[in-house]
Tab-separated table of C-alpha atoms in Angstrom:
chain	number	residue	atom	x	y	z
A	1	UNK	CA	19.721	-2.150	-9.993
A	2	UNK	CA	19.567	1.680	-10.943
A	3	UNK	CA	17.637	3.493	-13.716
A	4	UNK	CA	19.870	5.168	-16.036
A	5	UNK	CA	19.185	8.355	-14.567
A	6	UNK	CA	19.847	7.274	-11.272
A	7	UNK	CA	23.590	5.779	-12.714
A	8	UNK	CA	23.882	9.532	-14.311
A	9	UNK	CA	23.332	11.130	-11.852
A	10	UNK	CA	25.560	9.117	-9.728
A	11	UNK	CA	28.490	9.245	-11.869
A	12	UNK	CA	27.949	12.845	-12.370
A	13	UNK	CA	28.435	13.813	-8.554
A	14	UNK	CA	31.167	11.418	-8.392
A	15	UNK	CA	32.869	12.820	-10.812
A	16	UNK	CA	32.134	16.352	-9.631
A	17	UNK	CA	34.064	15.422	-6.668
A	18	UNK	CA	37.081	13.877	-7.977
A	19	UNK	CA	37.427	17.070	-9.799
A	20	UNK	CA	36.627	19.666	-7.228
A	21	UNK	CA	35.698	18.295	-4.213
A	22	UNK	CA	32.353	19.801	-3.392
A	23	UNK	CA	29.036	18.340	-5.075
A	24	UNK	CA	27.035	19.889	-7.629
A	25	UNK	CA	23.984	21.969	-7.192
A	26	UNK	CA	20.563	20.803	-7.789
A	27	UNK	CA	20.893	23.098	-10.831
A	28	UNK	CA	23.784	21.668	-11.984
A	29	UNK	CA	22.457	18.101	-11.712
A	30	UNK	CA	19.025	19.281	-13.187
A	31	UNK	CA	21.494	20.613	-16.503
A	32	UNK	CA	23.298	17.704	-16.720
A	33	UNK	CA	20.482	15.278	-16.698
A	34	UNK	CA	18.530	17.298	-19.090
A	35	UNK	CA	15.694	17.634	-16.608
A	36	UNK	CA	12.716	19.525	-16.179
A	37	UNK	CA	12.807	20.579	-12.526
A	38	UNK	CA	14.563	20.221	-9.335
A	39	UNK	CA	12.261	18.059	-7.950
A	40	UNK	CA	13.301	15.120	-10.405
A	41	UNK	CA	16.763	15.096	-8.922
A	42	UNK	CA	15.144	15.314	-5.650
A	43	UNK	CA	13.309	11.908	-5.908
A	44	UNK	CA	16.940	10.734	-7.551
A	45	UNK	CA	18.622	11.948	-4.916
A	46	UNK	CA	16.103	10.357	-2.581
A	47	UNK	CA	16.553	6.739	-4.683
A	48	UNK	CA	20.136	6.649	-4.484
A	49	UNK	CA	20.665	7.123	-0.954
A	50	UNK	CA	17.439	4.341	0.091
A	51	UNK	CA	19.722	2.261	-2.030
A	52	UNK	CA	22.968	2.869	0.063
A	53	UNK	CA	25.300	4.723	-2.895
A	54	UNK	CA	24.880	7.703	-1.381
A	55	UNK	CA	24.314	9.846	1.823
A	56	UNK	CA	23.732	13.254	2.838
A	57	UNK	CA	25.421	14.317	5.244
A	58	UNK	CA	23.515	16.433	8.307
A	59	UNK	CA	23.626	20.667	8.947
A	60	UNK	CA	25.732	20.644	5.563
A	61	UNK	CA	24.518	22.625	2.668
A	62	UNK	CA	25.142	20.571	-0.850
A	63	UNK	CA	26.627	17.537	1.091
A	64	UNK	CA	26.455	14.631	-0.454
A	65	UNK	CA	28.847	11.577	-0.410
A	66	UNK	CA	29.449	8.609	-2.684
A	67	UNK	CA	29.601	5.700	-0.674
A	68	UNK	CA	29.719	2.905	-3.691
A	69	UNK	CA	29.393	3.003	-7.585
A	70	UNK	CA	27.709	0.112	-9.792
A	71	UNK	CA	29.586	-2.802	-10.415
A	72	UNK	CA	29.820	-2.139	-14.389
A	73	UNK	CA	31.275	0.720	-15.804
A	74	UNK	CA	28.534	1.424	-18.018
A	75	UNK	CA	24.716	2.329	-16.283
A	76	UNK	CA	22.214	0.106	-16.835
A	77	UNK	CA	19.092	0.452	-19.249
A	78	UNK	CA	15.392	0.896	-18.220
A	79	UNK	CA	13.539	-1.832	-18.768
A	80	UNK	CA	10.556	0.377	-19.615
A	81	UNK	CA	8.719	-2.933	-19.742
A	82	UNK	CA	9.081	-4.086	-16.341
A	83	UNK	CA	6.616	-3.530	-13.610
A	84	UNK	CA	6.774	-2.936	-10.058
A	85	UNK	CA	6.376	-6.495	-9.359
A	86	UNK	CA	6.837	-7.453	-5.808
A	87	UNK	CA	4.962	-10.641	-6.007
A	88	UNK	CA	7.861	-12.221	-7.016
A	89	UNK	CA	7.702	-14.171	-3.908
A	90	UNK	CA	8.771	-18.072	-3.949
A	91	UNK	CA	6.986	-21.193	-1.820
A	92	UNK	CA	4.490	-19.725	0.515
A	93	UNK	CA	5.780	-16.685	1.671
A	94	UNK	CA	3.328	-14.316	1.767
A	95	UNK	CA	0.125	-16.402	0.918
A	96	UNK	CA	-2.471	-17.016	3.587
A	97	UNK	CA	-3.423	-20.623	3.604
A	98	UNK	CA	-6.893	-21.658	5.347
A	99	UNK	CA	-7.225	-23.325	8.630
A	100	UNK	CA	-9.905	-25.936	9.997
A	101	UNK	CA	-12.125	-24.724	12.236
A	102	UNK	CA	-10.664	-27.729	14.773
A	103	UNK	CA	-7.356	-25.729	14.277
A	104	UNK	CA	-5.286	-26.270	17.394
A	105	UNK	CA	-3.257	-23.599	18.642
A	106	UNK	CA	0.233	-24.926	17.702
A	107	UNK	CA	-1.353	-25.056	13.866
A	108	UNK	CA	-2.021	-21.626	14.353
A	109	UNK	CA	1.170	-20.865	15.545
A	110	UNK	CA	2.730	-22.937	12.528
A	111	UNK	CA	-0.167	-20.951	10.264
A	112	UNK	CA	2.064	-17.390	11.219
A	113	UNK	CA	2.602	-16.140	7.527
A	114	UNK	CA	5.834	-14.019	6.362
A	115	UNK	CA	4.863	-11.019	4.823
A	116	UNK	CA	7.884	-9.530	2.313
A	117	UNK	CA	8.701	-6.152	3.180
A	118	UNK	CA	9.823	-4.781	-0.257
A	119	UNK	CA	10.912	-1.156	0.268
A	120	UNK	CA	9.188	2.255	0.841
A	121	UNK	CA	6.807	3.601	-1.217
A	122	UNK	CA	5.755	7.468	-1.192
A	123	UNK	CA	2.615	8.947	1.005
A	124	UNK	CA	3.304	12.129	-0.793
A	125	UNK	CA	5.564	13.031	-4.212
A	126	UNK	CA	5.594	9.314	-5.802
A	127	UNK	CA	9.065	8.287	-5.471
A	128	UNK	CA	10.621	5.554	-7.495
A	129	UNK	CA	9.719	2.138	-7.085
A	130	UNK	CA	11.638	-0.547	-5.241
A	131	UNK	CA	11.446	-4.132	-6.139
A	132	UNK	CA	14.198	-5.389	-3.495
A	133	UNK	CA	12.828	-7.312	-0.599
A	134	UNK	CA	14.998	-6.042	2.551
A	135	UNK	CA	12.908	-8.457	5.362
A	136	UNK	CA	9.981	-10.229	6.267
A	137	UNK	CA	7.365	-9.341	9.190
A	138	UNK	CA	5.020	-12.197	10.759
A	139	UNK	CA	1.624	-11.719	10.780
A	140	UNK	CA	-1.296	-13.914	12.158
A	141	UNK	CA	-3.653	-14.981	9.092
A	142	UNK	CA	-6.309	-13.548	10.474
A	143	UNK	CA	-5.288	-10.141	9.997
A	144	UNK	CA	-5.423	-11.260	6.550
A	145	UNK	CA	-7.556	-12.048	3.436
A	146	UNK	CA	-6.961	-15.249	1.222
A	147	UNK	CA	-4.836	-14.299	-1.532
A	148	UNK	CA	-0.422	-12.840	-1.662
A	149	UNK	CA	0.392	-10.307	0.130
A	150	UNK	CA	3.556	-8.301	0.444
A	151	UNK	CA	4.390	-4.778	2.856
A	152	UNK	CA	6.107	-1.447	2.552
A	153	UNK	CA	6.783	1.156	4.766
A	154	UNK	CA	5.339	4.729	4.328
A	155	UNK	CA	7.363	7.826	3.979
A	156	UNK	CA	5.240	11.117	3.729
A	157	UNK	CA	1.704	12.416	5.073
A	158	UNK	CA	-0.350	12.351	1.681
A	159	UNK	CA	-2.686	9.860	3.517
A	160	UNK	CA	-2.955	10.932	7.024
A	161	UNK	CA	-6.294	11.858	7.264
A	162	UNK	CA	-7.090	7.774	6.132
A	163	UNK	CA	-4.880	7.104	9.140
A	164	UNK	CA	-1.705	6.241	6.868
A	165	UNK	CA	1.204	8.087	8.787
A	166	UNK	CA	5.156	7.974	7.594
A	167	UNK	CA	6.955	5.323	8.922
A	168	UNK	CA	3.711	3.232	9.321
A	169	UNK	CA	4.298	-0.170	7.289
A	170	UNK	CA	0.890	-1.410	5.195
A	171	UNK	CA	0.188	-4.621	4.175
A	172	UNK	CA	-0.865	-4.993	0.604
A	173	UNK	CA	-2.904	-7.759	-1.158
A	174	UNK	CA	-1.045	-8.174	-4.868
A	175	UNK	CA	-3.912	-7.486	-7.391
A	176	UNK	CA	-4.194	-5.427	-10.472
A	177	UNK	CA	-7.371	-4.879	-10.055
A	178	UNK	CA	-9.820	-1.775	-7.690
A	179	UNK	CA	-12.647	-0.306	-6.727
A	180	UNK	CA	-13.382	3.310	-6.473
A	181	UNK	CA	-12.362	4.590	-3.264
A	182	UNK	CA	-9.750	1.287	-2.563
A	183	UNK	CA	-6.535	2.534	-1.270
A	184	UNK	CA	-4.361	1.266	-3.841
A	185	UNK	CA	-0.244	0.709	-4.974
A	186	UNK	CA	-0.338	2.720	-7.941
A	187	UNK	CA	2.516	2.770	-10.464
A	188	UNK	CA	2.216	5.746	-12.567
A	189	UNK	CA	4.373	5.321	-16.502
A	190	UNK	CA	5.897	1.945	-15.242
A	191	UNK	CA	8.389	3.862	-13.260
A	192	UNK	CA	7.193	5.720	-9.601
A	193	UNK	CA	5.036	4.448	-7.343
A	194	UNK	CA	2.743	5.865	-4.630
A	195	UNK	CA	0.213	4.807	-1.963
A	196	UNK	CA	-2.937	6.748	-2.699
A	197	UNK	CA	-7.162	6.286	-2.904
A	198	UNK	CA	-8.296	5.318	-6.490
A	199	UNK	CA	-11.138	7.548	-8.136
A	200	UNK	CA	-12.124	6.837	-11.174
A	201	UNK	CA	-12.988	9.715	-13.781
A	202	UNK	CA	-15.145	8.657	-17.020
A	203	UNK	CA	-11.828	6.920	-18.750
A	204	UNK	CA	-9.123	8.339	-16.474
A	205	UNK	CA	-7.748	7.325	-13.024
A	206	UNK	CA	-7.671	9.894	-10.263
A	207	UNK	CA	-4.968	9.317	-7.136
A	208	UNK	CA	-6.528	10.828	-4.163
A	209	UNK	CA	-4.662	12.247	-1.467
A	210	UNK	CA	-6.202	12.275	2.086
A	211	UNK	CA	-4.783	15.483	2.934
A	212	UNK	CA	-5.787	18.793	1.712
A	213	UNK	CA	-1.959	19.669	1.296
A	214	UNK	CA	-1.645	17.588	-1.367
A	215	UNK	CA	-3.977	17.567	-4.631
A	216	UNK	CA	-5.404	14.878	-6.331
A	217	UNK	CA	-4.029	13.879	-9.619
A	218	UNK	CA	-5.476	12.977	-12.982
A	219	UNK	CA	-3.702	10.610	-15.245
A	220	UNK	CA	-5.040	8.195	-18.206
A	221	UNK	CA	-5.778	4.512	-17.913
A	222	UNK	CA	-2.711	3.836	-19.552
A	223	UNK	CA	-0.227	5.490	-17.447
A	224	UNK	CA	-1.588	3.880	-14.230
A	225	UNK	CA	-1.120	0.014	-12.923
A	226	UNK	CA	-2.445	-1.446	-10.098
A	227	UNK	CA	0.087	-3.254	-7.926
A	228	UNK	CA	-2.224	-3.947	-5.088
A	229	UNK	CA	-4.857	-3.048	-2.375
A	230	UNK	CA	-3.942	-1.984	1.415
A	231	UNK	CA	-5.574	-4.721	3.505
A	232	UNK	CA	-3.723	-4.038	7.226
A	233	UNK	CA	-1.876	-1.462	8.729
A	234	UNK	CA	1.048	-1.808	11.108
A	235	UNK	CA	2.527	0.843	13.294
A	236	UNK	CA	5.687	0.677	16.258
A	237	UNK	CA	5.196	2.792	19.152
């Protein structure tokens, strides 16, 4: 499901190209969705193609093609309301279960928990937030705490210095609570989310990059929600 702006914006370039058949400028989409800056079209941009209705193409300057439109005609609302909510997660997936200490080892076998993979989320410029599960990885419960658990992979190097690198995936324990210093899901005005270490401030929330590239930003306690805290790491050599 797309934001309104994403469905906008979407329309807009396909309709640029039924008309002329080159894409519009970053300044033209920036116009026509009555934004701010280029970099909002950027994470757009970004959104649309992770959710296959676009793709740029390589070595091409302003190429961009429209590979499907939404099924209805008109674009969908924002649920302003709705969280980043990736504990929607049904039976057991996800949930660590305890084991006897007499556990043999087809139990622990049997114990191997499915951990949702439910998008990308942003080691850098918070990009929007996914809520689609795409597949599961298996992990052994004891790389795990009790509790749910779901994964995303990492795109950027906000967090490197923490050992976070892009394409890493981490493994998240759904809570809405932290501590200072927790690496943390934060979604910032119900709407982007980003991986990044919690500091608190006196009443406002500070998301802490760990890399001097990127600086730390300030927001009040009502523009931030905790979605979880990273418990494991994986990363594919």
């Amino acid at each position: 499901m797309l934001t309104k702006k994403q469905s906008e914006l979407l329309r807009f370039i396909h309709e640029r190209l039924k008309e002329t058949g080159v894409p519009p400028s970053f300044d033209e989409m920036k116009d026509a969705l009555d934004l701010r800056s280029k970099s909002g079209i950027h994470r757009l941009i970004i959104a649309l193609e992770e959710r296959g209705f676009i793709r740029r193409l390589p070595n091409r300057a302003r190429a961009l093609e429209v590979l499907r439109l939404p099924g209805s005609s008109t674009p969908p609302e924002v649920n302003r309301s709705k969280k980043f909510a990736p504990s929607v997660i049904e039976g057991n997936l996800g949930r660590v279960r305890s084991l006897t200490p007499s556990a043999t080892d087809d139990e622990l076998g049997r114990s191997i928990v499915a951990i949702p993979v439910m998008g990308r989320i942003a080691a850098g410029t918070p990009i929007t937030a996914l809520q689609n599960r795409s597949h599961t990885i298996s992990l052994p419960p004891d790389m795990l705490p009790q509790g749910e658990h779901y994964a995303l992979e990492v795109r950027g190097d906000s967090m490197i210095e923490a050992g976070i690198f892009d394409a890493d995936t981490v493994v998240i324990r759904k809570q809405d609570t932290a501590e200072t210093g927790d690496i943390v899901v934060a979604l910032i005005d119900d709407e982007e989310a980003t991986l990044k270490r919690l500091r608190r401030r006196g009443a406002s929330i500070a998301l802490e990059a760990a890399n001097p590239a990127y600086e730390t930003r300030i927001f009040g306690p009502d523009r931030v929600r905790i979605q979880g805290k990273l418990v494991s790491l994986i990363r594919r050599y």
